[in-house]
Amino acid sequence: MTHYVADAPRLTDQRPTIGVAGPDFDINHVIAYGQSLSSGWEGWPALSLLPRHDSLMLGGSVRPRDEAAARWRPVGAAEFRPLTATVQAQSGRLLTPEEVATLARGDVAMGETVLEAAVNTWRGRMLAAPRRAGTHRLLASSCGVGGRSLEALSRGAKPELFNRLRDCAIAAKQAAAAHGLGYGVTALLFLQGENNSWGIKGATDDRATYKTLLKRFYEDFIADVAIAIAGQPAPPAMFIYQTGGAYSTDSVSVAQAQLESALELPGCYLVAPVYPLSDRPSGHLDAHGYHWLGAQFGKVMHRVLTLGEDWKPLHPLGAAIRDKSVVVTFHVPVPPLCWGRPFAGQVMIDIPDRGFTVIDGAGVVPITAVELAGPSQVRITLARALRGAVELRYADRRHRGRGSLHDSDADKSAHGRASASRMLDLADWTSRLMNWCVAFTIPVGPPDSTG
């Protein structure tokens, strides 16, 4: 007899829907906010050096001139310019290619962000969609501040970094008005969670509390930016990533909160986990990692905002105990499931037990095999019978915050300047837009006691 979890609201795959704003304004603002990954720390040398399509930035960079001030001021004049990636020192100064070439390993200069690939990917697909006119242009801006908790980035914090969002929207609306163009905010890319995942400086790492704070933040963004400044009738969608990799934990609590928010909060979409990406020893991504994640954002924004689809990531729907194994059923965007090798640094690695951990009343349960059991199922074979309550985790700290499961999405993105690697061509790999399974922690039903 198979036992499924009967009352696990965190596994829900249903949520109310809301009508989010489509890319129907003359200028459609895509704003990135969050911690260092929202502003491209260590994303040098930049890849997206040439403009593509007709996308824009405000001033001389997608970032402002001040990395951590509670105000957003453009680099140079607040004028629309073709969207390109730049490299900035922490002081905000733009670096020349010659200066970038001399940066020392570990320098946290800000370079490629997710915005360039996100907006370029979305814009290219939007222009190819027959029902979208080509006049609705995209504007990319980053408002993030490195090393900040969700609490510190929220409205009312001291200093109020949330003002960066207000200032940026006001400046963009004024620039649009100067050209006689309408303005709206169509997407918020929120890349945050590392400080909370580790509870840095008192940040909450409680799953329920983080979900409450994220919901409040999104509602405040809608009220203060989309309504009060842009004056638009429909709210922008919020697209998030999932914290993991170097910042993973054994409990996976913040990562699970991000997954649950995307499944339950109308207008919120979890695009991808961060763990498969090429990165730096610090936990920041490298330029290829930012580009891959940005292309994933663009892919999902197009599906949600251009095509009207309700996107959900690769995630578990439920778990069942069958003899001495656990069978997990997944929502798979493009079946069938596949095994892959995520990056650690710039090298693809194998993950023990494919990233799965089973814990029962006696502790961690040894795993003898992890196998695909169909287009949407995984079977985990155990070395002993289960005892008491059982929990299943994926991409936890025991596995360096990584796992091996992805779907069969054959979608690909155009890339910026190619760059060779000793191990493989990262530019080629990061054009492959398969969907990797998000990290999770879920309860599993008890062993069959009915015979």
GROMACS .gro file of C-alpha atoms in nm:
model
  451
    1MET     CA    1   0.000   0.000   0.000
    2THR     CA    2   0.125   0.349  -0.090
    3HIS     CA    3   0.107   0.635   0.158
    4TYR     CA    4   0.106   0.994   0.030
    5VAL     CA    5   0.117   1.305   0.243
    6ALA     CA    6  -0.246   1.399   0.291
    7ASP     CA    7  -0.227   1.740   0.453
    8ALA     CA    8   0.092   1.914   0.343
    9PRO     CA    9  -0.005   2.266   0.232
   10ARG     CA   10   0.355   2.342   0.140
   11LEU     CA   11   0.322   2.095  -0.147
   12THR     CA   12   0.021   2.270  -0.298
   13ASP     CA   13   0.036   2.321  -0.672
   14GLN     CA   14  -0.269   2.550  -0.684
   15ARG     CA   15  -0.286   2.922  -0.618
   16PRO     CA   16  -0.514   3.214  -0.700
   17THR     CA   17  -0.426   3.405  -1.014
   18ILE     CA   18  -0.410   3.779  -1.067
   19GLY     CA   19  -0.389   3.982  -1.384
   20VAL     CA   20  -0.030   4.107  -1.389
   21ALA     CA   21   0.075   4.386  -1.622
   22GLY     CA   22   0.181   4.284  -1.971
   23PRO     CA   23   0.450   4.461  -2.177
   24ASP     CA   24   0.198   4.708  -2.318
   25PHE     CA   25   0.357   5.039  -2.216
   26ASP     CA   26   0.580   5.245  -2.442
   27ILE     CA   27   0.857   5.194  -2.185
   28ASN     CA   28   0.831   4.871  -1.983
   29HIS     CA   29   1.057   4.884  -1.680
   30VAL     CA   30   1.230   4.565  -1.560
   31ILE     CA   31   1.383   4.633  -1.218
   32ALA     CA   32   1.629   4.403  -1.039
   33TYR     CA   33   1.658   4.428  -0.660
   34GLY     CA   34   1.805   4.222  -0.380
   35GLN     CA   35   2.157   4.134  -0.268
   36SER     CA   36   2.485   4.120  -0.458
   37LEU     CA   37   2.361   3.877  -0.725
   38SER     CA   38   2.106   4.139  -0.834
   39SER     CA   39   2.385   4.381  -0.924
   40GLY     CA   40   2.646   4.146  -1.070
   41TRP     CA   41   2.918   4.131  -0.807
   42GLU     CA   42   3.226   3.960  -0.958
   43GLY     CA   43   3.050   3.934  -1.295
   44TRP     CA   44   3.358   4.048  -1.482
   45PRO     CA   45   3.468   4.055  -1.755
   46ALA     CA   46   3.123   4.142  -1.886
   47LEU     CA   47   2.980   3.945  -2.179
   48SER     CA   48   2.693   4.157  -2.315
   49LEU     CA   49   2.910   4.435  -2.452
   50LEU     CA   50   2.707   4.514  -2.763
   51PRO     CA   51   2.343   4.629  -2.777
   52ARG     CA   52   2.085   4.376  -2.896
   53HIS     CA   53   1.739   4.463  -3.024
   54ASP     CA   54   1.622   4.803  -2.896
   55SER     CA   55   1.637   4.758  -2.520
   56LEU     CA   56   1.745   5.041  -2.293
   57MET     CA   57   1.913   5.140  -1.969
   58LEU     CA   58   1.892   5.471  -1.780
   59GLY     CA   59   2.229   5.646  -1.781
   60GLY     CA   60   2.565   5.484  -1.838
   61SER     CA   61   2.491   5.155  -1.661
   62VAL     CA   62   2.200   4.945  -1.542
   63ARG     CA   63   2.334   5.015  -1.192
   64PRO     CA   64   2.335   5.353  -1.016
   65ARG     CA   65   2.645   5.551  -0.928
   66ASP     CA   66   2.621   5.454  -0.557
   67GLU     CA   67   2.638   5.087  -0.461
   68ALA     CA   68   2.486   5.113  -0.112
   69ALA     CA   69   2.328   5.458  -0.071
   70ALA     CA   70   1.961   5.489   0.022
   71ARG     CA   71   1.906   5.681  -0.303
   72TRP     CA   72   1.926   5.579  -0.670
   73ARG     CA   73   2.114   5.817  -0.898
   74PRO     CA   74   2.209   5.722  -1.255
   75VAL     CA   75   2.563   5.706  -1.385
   76GLY     CA   76   2.573   6.028  -1.584
   77ALA     CA   77   2.256   6.192  -1.713
   78ALA     CA   78   1.919   6.023  -1.665
   79GLU     CA   79   1.883   5.954  -2.036
   80PHE     CA   80   1.790   5.638  -2.221
   81ARG     CA   81   2.085   5.457  -2.373
   82PRO     CA   82   2.117   5.121  -2.552
   83LEU     CA   83   2.139   4.836  -2.302
   84THR     CA   84   2.492   4.700  -2.255
   85ALA     CA   85   2.681   4.544  -1.967
   86THR     CA   86   2.940   4.757  -1.789
   87VAL     CA   87   3.194   4.696  -1.514
   88GLN     CA   88   3.193   4.925  -1.210
   89ALA     CA   89   3.414   4.948  -0.905
   90GLN     CA   90   3.243   4.945  -0.567
   91SER     CA   91   3.279   5.324  -0.574
   92GLY     CA   92   3.046   5.325  -0.874
   93ARG     CA   93   3.311   5.438  -1.121
   94LEU     CA   94   3.294   5.275  -1.463
   95LEU     CA   95   3.607   5.074  -1.541
   96THR     CA   96   3.776   5.071  -1.878
   97PRO     CA   97   3.851   4.739  -2.055
   98GLU     CA   98   4.218   4.789  -1.968
   99GLU     CA   99   4.132   4.828  -1.598
  100VAL     CA  100   3.906   4.524  -1.606
  101ALA     CA  101   4.191   4.318  -1.751
  102THR     CA  102   4.406   4.398  -1.447
  103LEU     CA  103   4.146   4.315  -1.178
  104ALA     CA  104   4.278   4.069  -0.922
  105ARG     CA  105   4.106   3.740  -0.853
  106GLY     CA  106   3.845   3.798  -0.583
  107ASP     CA  107   3.785   4.164  -0.671
  108VAL     CA  108   3.413   4.225  -0.619
  109ALA     CA  109   3.379   4.478  -0.901
  110MET     CA  110   3.030   4.462  -1.050
  111GLY     CA  111   2.995   4.345  -1.410
  112GLU     CA  112   2.747   4.134  -1.609
  113THR     CA  113   2.410   4.116  -1.433
  114VAL     CA  114   2.107   3.899  -1.493
  115LEU     CA  115   1.936   4.199  -1.654
  116GLU     CA  116   2.121   4.203  -1.985
  117ALA     CA  117   2.040   3.844  -2.080
  118ALA     CA  118   1.694   3.860  -1.919
  119VAL     CA  119   1.581   4.164  -2.115
  120ASN     CA  120   1.756   4.066  -2.439
  121THR     CA  121   1.608   3.715  -2.427
  122TRP     CA  122   1.260   3.842  -2.351
  123ARG     CA  123   1.276   4.121  -2.609
  124GLY     CA  124   1.391   3.889  -2.887
  125ARG     CA  125   1.105   3.650  -2.819
  126MET     CA  126   0.856   3.929  -2.779
  127LEU     CA  127   0.945   4.067  -3.121
  128ALA     CA  128   0.897   3.721  -3.270
  129ALA     CA  129   0.553   3.681  -3.112
  130PRO     CA  130   0.292   3.786  -3.370
  131ARG     CA  131   0.048   3.938  -3.124
  132ARG     CA  132   0.296   4.182  -2.971
  133ALA     CA  133   0.376   4.512  -3.141
  134GLY     CA  134   0.741   4.606  -3.166
  135THR     CA  135   0.694   4.953  -3.017
  136HIS     CA  136   0.679   4.839  -2.652
  137ARG     CA  137   1.043   4.872  -2.548
  138LEU     CA  138   1.211   4.729  -2.240
  139LEU     CA  139   1.416   4.927  -1.987
  140ALA     CA  140   1.654   4.753  -1.744
  141SER     CA  141   1.765   4.891  -1.406
  142SER     CA  142   1.937   4.741  -1.102
  143CYS     CA  143   1.862   4.875  -0.755
  144GLY     CA  144   2.020   4.601  -0.541
  145VAL     CA  145   2.260   4.638  -0.248
  146GLY     CA  146   2.506   4.365  -0.159
  147GLY     CA  147   2.499   4.179   0.172
  148ARG     CA  148   2.152   4.281   0.291
  149SER     CA  149   1.871   4.083   0.449
  150LEU     CA  150   1.512   4.090   0.333
  151GLU     CA  151   1.436   4.298   0.639
  152ALA     CA  152   1.702   4.558   0.546
  153LEU     CA  153   1.573   4.581   0.188
  154SER     CA  154   1.210   4.627   0.287
  155ARG     CA  155   1.006   4.942   0.325
  156GLY     CA  156   1.068   5.131   0.651
  157ALA     CA  157   1.415   4.988   0.724
  158LYS     CA  158   1.692   5.217   0.847
  159PRO     CA  159   1.849   5.328   0.619
  160GLU     CA  160   1.557   5.292   0.380
  161LEU     CA  161   1.720   5.121   0.083
  162PHE     CA  162   1.368   5.072  -0.054
  163ASN     CA  163   1.399   5.437  -0.166
  164ARG     CA  164   1.628   5.316  -0.445
  165LEU     CA  165   1.324   5.153  -0.607
  166ARG     CA  166   1.117   5.470  -0.578
  167ASP     CA  167   1.395   5.695  -0.711
  168CYS     CA  168   1.468   5.467  -1.005
  169ALA     CA  169   1.103   5.449  -1.111
  170ILE     CA  170   1.058   5.826  -1.079
  171ALA     CA  171   1.368   5.895  -1.291
  172ALA     CA  172   1.259   5.645  -1.556
  173LYS     CA  173   0.905   5.783  -1.573
  174GLN     CA  174   1.041   6.137  -1.613
  175ALA     CA  175   1.277   6.026  -1.891
  176ALA     CA  176   0.988   5.857  -2.070
  177ALA     CA  177   0.768   6.165  -2.033
  178ALA     CA  178   1.042   6.382  -2.183
  179HIS     CA  179   1.000   6.178  -2.502
  180GLY     CA  180   0.620   6.179  -2.484
  181LEU     CA  181   0.615   5.809  -2.395
  182GLY     CA  182   0.400   5.613  -2.153
  183TYR     CA  183   0.567   5.426  -1.867
  184GLY     CA  184   0.496   5.121  -1.655
  185VAL     CA  185   0.675   4.861  -1.443
  186THR     CA  186   0.619   4.514  -1.586
  187ALA     CA  187   0.864   4.297  -1.390
  188LEU     CA  188   1.052   4.295  -1.062
  189LEU     CA  189   1.347   4.052  -1.051
  190PHE     CA  190   1.411   3.985  -0.682
  191LEU     CA  191   1.741   3.809  -0.608
  192GLN     CA  192   1.780   3.776  -0.233
  193GLY     CA  193   1.807   3.514   0.039
  194GLU     CA  194   2.171   3.453   0.127
  195ASN     CA  195   2.176   3.670   0.442
  196ASN     CA  196   1.850   3.517   0.561
  197SER     CA  197   1.953   3.162   0.475
  198TRP     CA  198   2.247   3.191   0.713
  199GLY     CA  199   2.073   3.423   0.961
  200ILE     CA  200   2.341   3.690   0.914
  201LYS     CA  201   2.313   3.997   1.141
  202GLY     CA  202   1.991   3.876   1.297
  203ALA     CA  203   1.807   3.813   0.969
  204THR     CA  204   1.525   3.563   1.003
  205ASP     CA  205   1.586   3.215   0.867
  206ASP     CA  206   1.240   3.094   0.969
  207ARG     CA  207   1.041   2.960   0.675
  208ALA     CA  208   0.702   3.107   0.769
  209THR     CA  209   0.844   3.444   0.872
  210TYR     CA  210   1.043   3.479   0.550
  211LYS     CA  211   0.730   3.406   0.345
  212THR     CA  212   0.537   3.672   0.535
  213LEU     CA  213   0.813   3.930   0.482
  214LEU     CA  214   0.842   3.849   0.112
  215LYS     CA  215   0.467   3.885   0.061
  216ARG     CA  216   0.469   4.219   0.243
  217PHE     CA  217   0.766   4.341   0.039
  218TYR     CA  218   0.591   4.255  -0.289
  219GLU     CA  219   0.272   4.430  -0.177
  220ASP     CA  220   0.471   4.739  -0.075
  221PHE     CA  221   0.648   4.744  -0.413
  222ILE     CA  222   0.314   4.731  -0.591
  223ALA     CA  223   0.169   5.009  -0.374
  224ASP     CA  224   0.469   5.244  -0.367
  225VAL     CA  225   0.613   5.194  -0.716
  226ALA     CA  226   0.357   5.044  -0.954
  227ILE     CA  227   0.056   5.236  -0.823
  228ALA     CA  228   0.190   5.552  -0.656
  229ILE     CA  229   0.460   5.628  -0.915
  230ALA     CA  230   0.376   5.447  -1.238
  231GLY     CA  231   0.001   5.481  -1.186
  232GLN     CA  232  -0.066   5.154  -1.365
  233PRO     CA  233  -0.387   4.953  -1.322
  234ALA     CA  234  -0.229   4.606  -1.303
  235PRO     CA  235   0.062   4.502  -1.079
  236PRO     CA  236   0.400   4.391  -1.212
  237ALA     CA  237   0.493   4.026  -1.170
  238MET     CA  238   0.773   3.937  -0.929
  239PHE     CA  239   1.025   3.683  -1.056
  240ILE     CA  240   1.259   3.530  -0.797
  241TYR     CA  241   1.548   3.285  -0.794
  242GLN     CA  242   1.618   3.028  -0.523
  243THR     CA  243   1.911   3.067  -0.286
  244GLY     CA  244   2.144   2.768  -0.261
  245GLY     CA  245   2.490   2.645  -0.349
  246ALA     CA  246   2.743   2.808  -0.118
  247TYR     CA  247   2.463   2.955   0.096
  248SER     CA  248   2.265   2.636   0.146
  249THR     CA  249   2.173   2.496   0.488
  250ASP     CA  250   2.076   2.159   0.629
  251SER     CA  251   1.721   2.278   0.694
  252VAL     CA  252   1.672   2.433   0.345
  253SER     CA  253   1.424   2.665   0.521
  254VAL     CA  254   1.464   2.986   0.319
  255ALA     CA  255   1.490   2.796  -0.010
  256GLN     CA  256   1.169   2.613   0.083
  257ALA     CA  257   1.005   2.946   0.172
  258GLN     CA  258   1.093   3.079  -0.174
  259LEU     CA  259   0.940   2.772  -0.338
  260GLU     CA  260   0.623   2.795  -0.132
  261SER     CA  261   0.590   3.167  -0.204
  262ALA     CA  262   0.604   3.100  -0.577
  263LEU     CA  263   0.338   2.828  -0.548
  264GLU     CA  264   0.105   3.025  -0.321
  265LEU     CA  265   0.154   3.400  -0.380
  266PRO     CA  266  -0.032   3.537  -0.685
  267GLY     CA  267   0.203   3.721  -0.918
  268CYS     CA  268   0.521   3.554  -0.783
  269TYR     CA  269   0.720   3.315  -1.005
  270LEU     CA  270   1.027   3.113  -0.910
  271VAL     CA  271   1.247   3.103  -1.221
  272ALA     CA  272   1.536   2.875  -1.125
  273PRO     CA  273   1.766   2.766  -0.844
  274VAL     CA  274   2.111   2.920  -0.837
  275TYR     CA  275   2.306   2.602  -0.754
  276PRO     CA  276   2.374   2.467  -1.110
  277LEU     CA  277   2.558   2.781  -1.221
  278SER     CA  278   2.928   2.853  -1.266
  279ASP     CA  279   3.042   3.068  -0.978
  280ARG     CA  280   3.326   3.224  -0.782
  281PRO     CA  281   3.478   3.095  -0.455
  282SER     CA  282   3.287   3.373  -0.273
  283GLY     CA  283   2.952   3.233  -0.383
  284HIS     CA  284   2.895   3.513  -0.634
  285LEU     CA  285   2.832   3.399  -0.990
  286ASP     CA  286   3.078   3.454  -1.270
  287ALA     CA  287   2.972   3.634  -1.588
  288HIS     CA  288   2.854   3.311  -1.752
  289GLY     CA  289   2.649   3.220  -1.446
  290TYR     CA  290   2.479   3.559  -1.448
  291HIS     CA  291   2.410   3.527  -1.819
  292TRP     CA  292   2.257   3.179  -1.783
  293LEU     CA  293   2.036   3.288  -1.494
  294GLY     CA  294   1.937   3.602  -1.685
  295ALA     CA  295   1.837   3.400  -1.990
  296GLN     CA  296   1.621   3.184  -1.764
  297PHE     CA  297   1.453   3.497  -1.629
  298GLY     CA  298   1.391   3.614  -1.985
  299LYS     CA  299   1.250   3.277  -2.090
  300VAL     CA  300   1.004   3.272  -1.800
  301MET     CA  301   0.908   3.640  -1.835
  302HIS     CA  302   0.820   3.576  -2.197
  303ARG     CA  303   0.607   3.275  -2.109
  304VAL     CA  304   0.424   3.459  -1.831
  305LEU     CA  305   0.401   3.816  -1.960
  306THR     CA  306   0.391   3.768  -2.337
  307LEU     CA  307   0.220   3.430  -2.371
  308GLY     CA  308   0.009   3.442  -2.053
  309GLU     CA  309   0.126   3.107  -1.913
  310ASP     CA  310   0.130   3.025  -1.540
  311TRP     CA  311   0.489   2.916  -1.485
  312LYS     CA  312   0.597   2.675  -1.211
  313PRO     CA  313   0.951   2.540  -1.167
  314LEU     CA  314   1.055   2.176  -1.151
  315HIS     CA  315   0.947   2.086  -0.796
  316PRO     CA  316   0.804   1.794  -0.594
  317LEU     CA  317   0.431   1.728  -0.580
  318GLY     CA  318   0.446   1.451  -0.322
  319ALA     CA  319   0.640   1.157  -0.184
  320ALA     CA  320   0.541   0.796  -0.117
  321ILE     CA  321   0.700   0.509   0.073
  322ARG     CA  322   0.715   0.177  -0.109
  323ASP     CA  323   0.884  -0.100   0.086
  324LYS     CA  324   1.244   0.020   0.146
  325SER     CA  325   1.227   0.307  -0.102
  326VAL     CA  326   1.082   0.656  -0.137
  327VAL     CA  327   0.916   0.751  -0.467
  328VAL     CA  328   0.891   1.124  -0.542
  329THR     CA  329   0.653   1.270  -0.802
  330PHE     CA  330   0.744   1.602  -0.963
  331HIS     CA  331   0.589   1.882  -1.161
  332VAL     CA  332   0.811   1.872  -1.470
  333PRO     CA  333   0.791   2.169  -1.712
  334VAL     CA  334   0.925   1.961  -2.005
  335PRO     CA  335   0.924   1.584  -1.937
  336PRO     CA  336   1.102   1.353  -1.902
  337LEU     CA  337   1.330   1.403  -1.603
  338CYS     CA  338   1.706   1.377  -1.662
  339TRP     CA  339   2.025   1.362  -1.459
  340GLY     CA  340   2.286   1.631  -1.500
  341ARG     CA  341   2.602   1.769  -1.341
  342PRO     CA  342   2.591   2.115  -1.181
  343PHE     CA  343   2.889   2.345  -1.158
  344ALA     CA  344   3.119   2.406  -0.865
  345GLY     CA  345   3.333   2.696  -0.976
  346GLN     CA  346   3.387   2.638  -1.349
  347VAL     CA  347   3.391   2.257  -1.325
  348MET     CA  348   3.089   2.028  -1.354
  349ILE     CA  349   3.072   1.778  -1.067
  350ASP     CA  350   2.889   1.461  -0.966
  351ILE     CA  351   2.665   1.489  -0.659
  352PRO     CA  352   2.646   1.197  -0.413
  353ASP     CA  353   2.296   1.042  -0.399
  354ARG     CA  354   2.197   1.291  -0.674
  355GLY     CA  355   2.150   1.550  -0.396
  356PHE     CA  356   1.882   1.366  -0.196
  357THR     CA  357   1.879   1.317   0.182
  358VAL     CA  358   1.630   1.100   0.372
  359ILE     CA  359   1.595   1.153   0.747
  360ASP     CA  360   1.379   0.951   0.987
  361GLY     CA  361   1.349   0.908   1.362
  362ALA     CA  362   1.690   0.738   1.377
  363GLY     CA  363   1.874   1.001   1.171
  364VAL     CA  364   2.009   1.015   0.817
  365VAL     CA  365   1.911   0.701   0.624
  366PRO     CA  366   2.184   0.552   0.398
  367ILE     CA  367   2.086   0.551   0.030
  368THR     CA  368   2.186   0.264  -0.198
  369ALA     CA  369   2.046   0.396  -0.528
  370VAL     CA  370   1.866   0.694  -0.682
  371GLU     CA  371   1.696   0.620  -1.015
  372LEU     CA  372   1.448   0.775  -1.254
  373ALA     CA  373   1.118   0.587  -1.222
  374GLY     CA  374   0.935   0.744  -1.515
  375PRO     CA  375   0.904   1.080  -1.689
  376SER     CA  376   0.809   1.257  -1.365
  377GLN     CA  377   0.924   1.028  -1.080
  378VAL     CA  378   1.241   0.944  -0.888
  379ARG     CA  379   1.289   0.628  -0.678
  380ILE     CA  380   1.527   0.644  -0.381
  381THR     CA  381   1.628   0.300  -0.254
  382LEU     CA  382   1.728   0.283   0.113
  383ALA     CA  383   1.972   0.060   0.301
  384ARG     CA  384   1.732  -0.001   0.591
  385ALA     CA  385   1.368   0.020   0.685
  386LEU     CA  386   1.234   0.360   0.786
  387ARG     CA  387   1.150   0.443   1.146
  388GLY     CA  388   0.906   0.709   1.261
  389ALA     CA  389   0.849   1.039   1.084
  390VAL     CA  390   1.035   1.077   0.755
  391GLU     CA  391   1.163   1.390   0.581
  392LEU     CA  392   1.305   1.421   0.230
  393ARG     CA  393   1.552   1.694   0.139
  394TYR     CA  394   1.715   1.789  -0.189
  395ALA     CA  395   2.017   2.015  -0.253
  396ASP     CA  396   2.087   2.061   0.118
  397ARG     CA  397   2.415   2.147   0.291
  398ARG     CA  398   2.524   1.782   0.298
  399HIS     CA  399   2.540   1.800  -0.082
  400ARG     CA  400   2.705   2.143  -0.106
  401GLY     CA  401   2.364   2.290  -0.185
  402ARG     CA  402   2.347   2.109  -0.517
  403GLY     CA  403   2.156   1.831  -0.692
  404SER     CA  404   2.155   1.648  -1.024
  405LEU     CA  405   1.793   1.662  -1.144
  406HIS     CA  406   1.664   1.864  -1.439
  407ASP     CA  407   1.404   1.835  -1.713
  408SER     CA  408   1.435   1.795  -2.092
  409ASP     CA  409   1.376   2.154  -2.199
  410ALA     CA  410   1.580   2.195  -2.519
  411ASP     CA  411   1.535   2.573  -2.524
  412LYS     CA  412   1.851   2.774  -2.590
  413SER     CA  413   1.948   3.137  -2.561
  414ALA     CA  414   2.172   3.358  -2.765
  415HIS     CA  415   2.491   3.438  -2.575
  416GLY     CA  416   2.719   3.734  -2.539
  417ARG     CA  417   3.087   3.720  -2.620
  418ALA     CA  418   3.209   3.360  -2.603
  419SER     CA  419   3.484   3.273  -2.359
  420ALA     CA  420   3.697   2.963  -2.347
  421SER     CA  421   3.736   2.749  -2.037
  422ARG     CA  422   4.000   2.489  -1.954
  423MET     CA  423   3.725   2.236  -1.888
  424LEU     CA  424   3.455   2.317  -2.143
  425ASP     CA  425   3.296   2.597  -2.339
  426LEU     CA  426   3.093   2.780  -2.075
  427ALA     CA  427   2.933   2.999  -2.338
  428ASP     CA  428   2.784   2.691  -2.502
  429TRP     CA  429   2.673   2.530  -2.176
  430THR     CA  430   2.509   2.845  -2.045
  431SER     CA  431   2.296   2.875  -2.357
  432ARG     CA  432   2.111   2.554  -2.262
  433LEU     CA  433   1.795   2.645  -2.076
  434MET     CA  434   1.691   2.319  -1.915
  435ASN     CA  435   1.501   2.361  -1.587
  436TRP     CA  436   1.684   2.231  -1.279
  437CYS     CA  437   1.490   2.102  -0.981
  438VAL     CA  438   1.460   2.350  -0.696
  439ALA     CA  439   1.592   2.268  -0.349
  440PHE     CA  440   1.324   2.147  -0.108
  441THR     CA  441   1.240   1.981   0.220
  442ILE     CA  442   0.911   1.788   0.241
  443PRO     CA  443   0.748   1.537   0.476
  444VAL     CA  444   0.703   1.179   0.362
  445GLY     CA  445   0.419   0.948   0.468
  446PRO     CA  446   0.488   0.675   0.728
  447PRO     CA  447   0.580   0.321   0.626
  448ASP     CA  448   0.290   0.089   0.553
  449SER     CA  449   0.175  -0.073   0.873
  450THR     CA  450  -0.134  -0.244   0.728
  451GLY     CA  451   0.047  -0.539   0.571
   0.00000   0.00000   0.00000
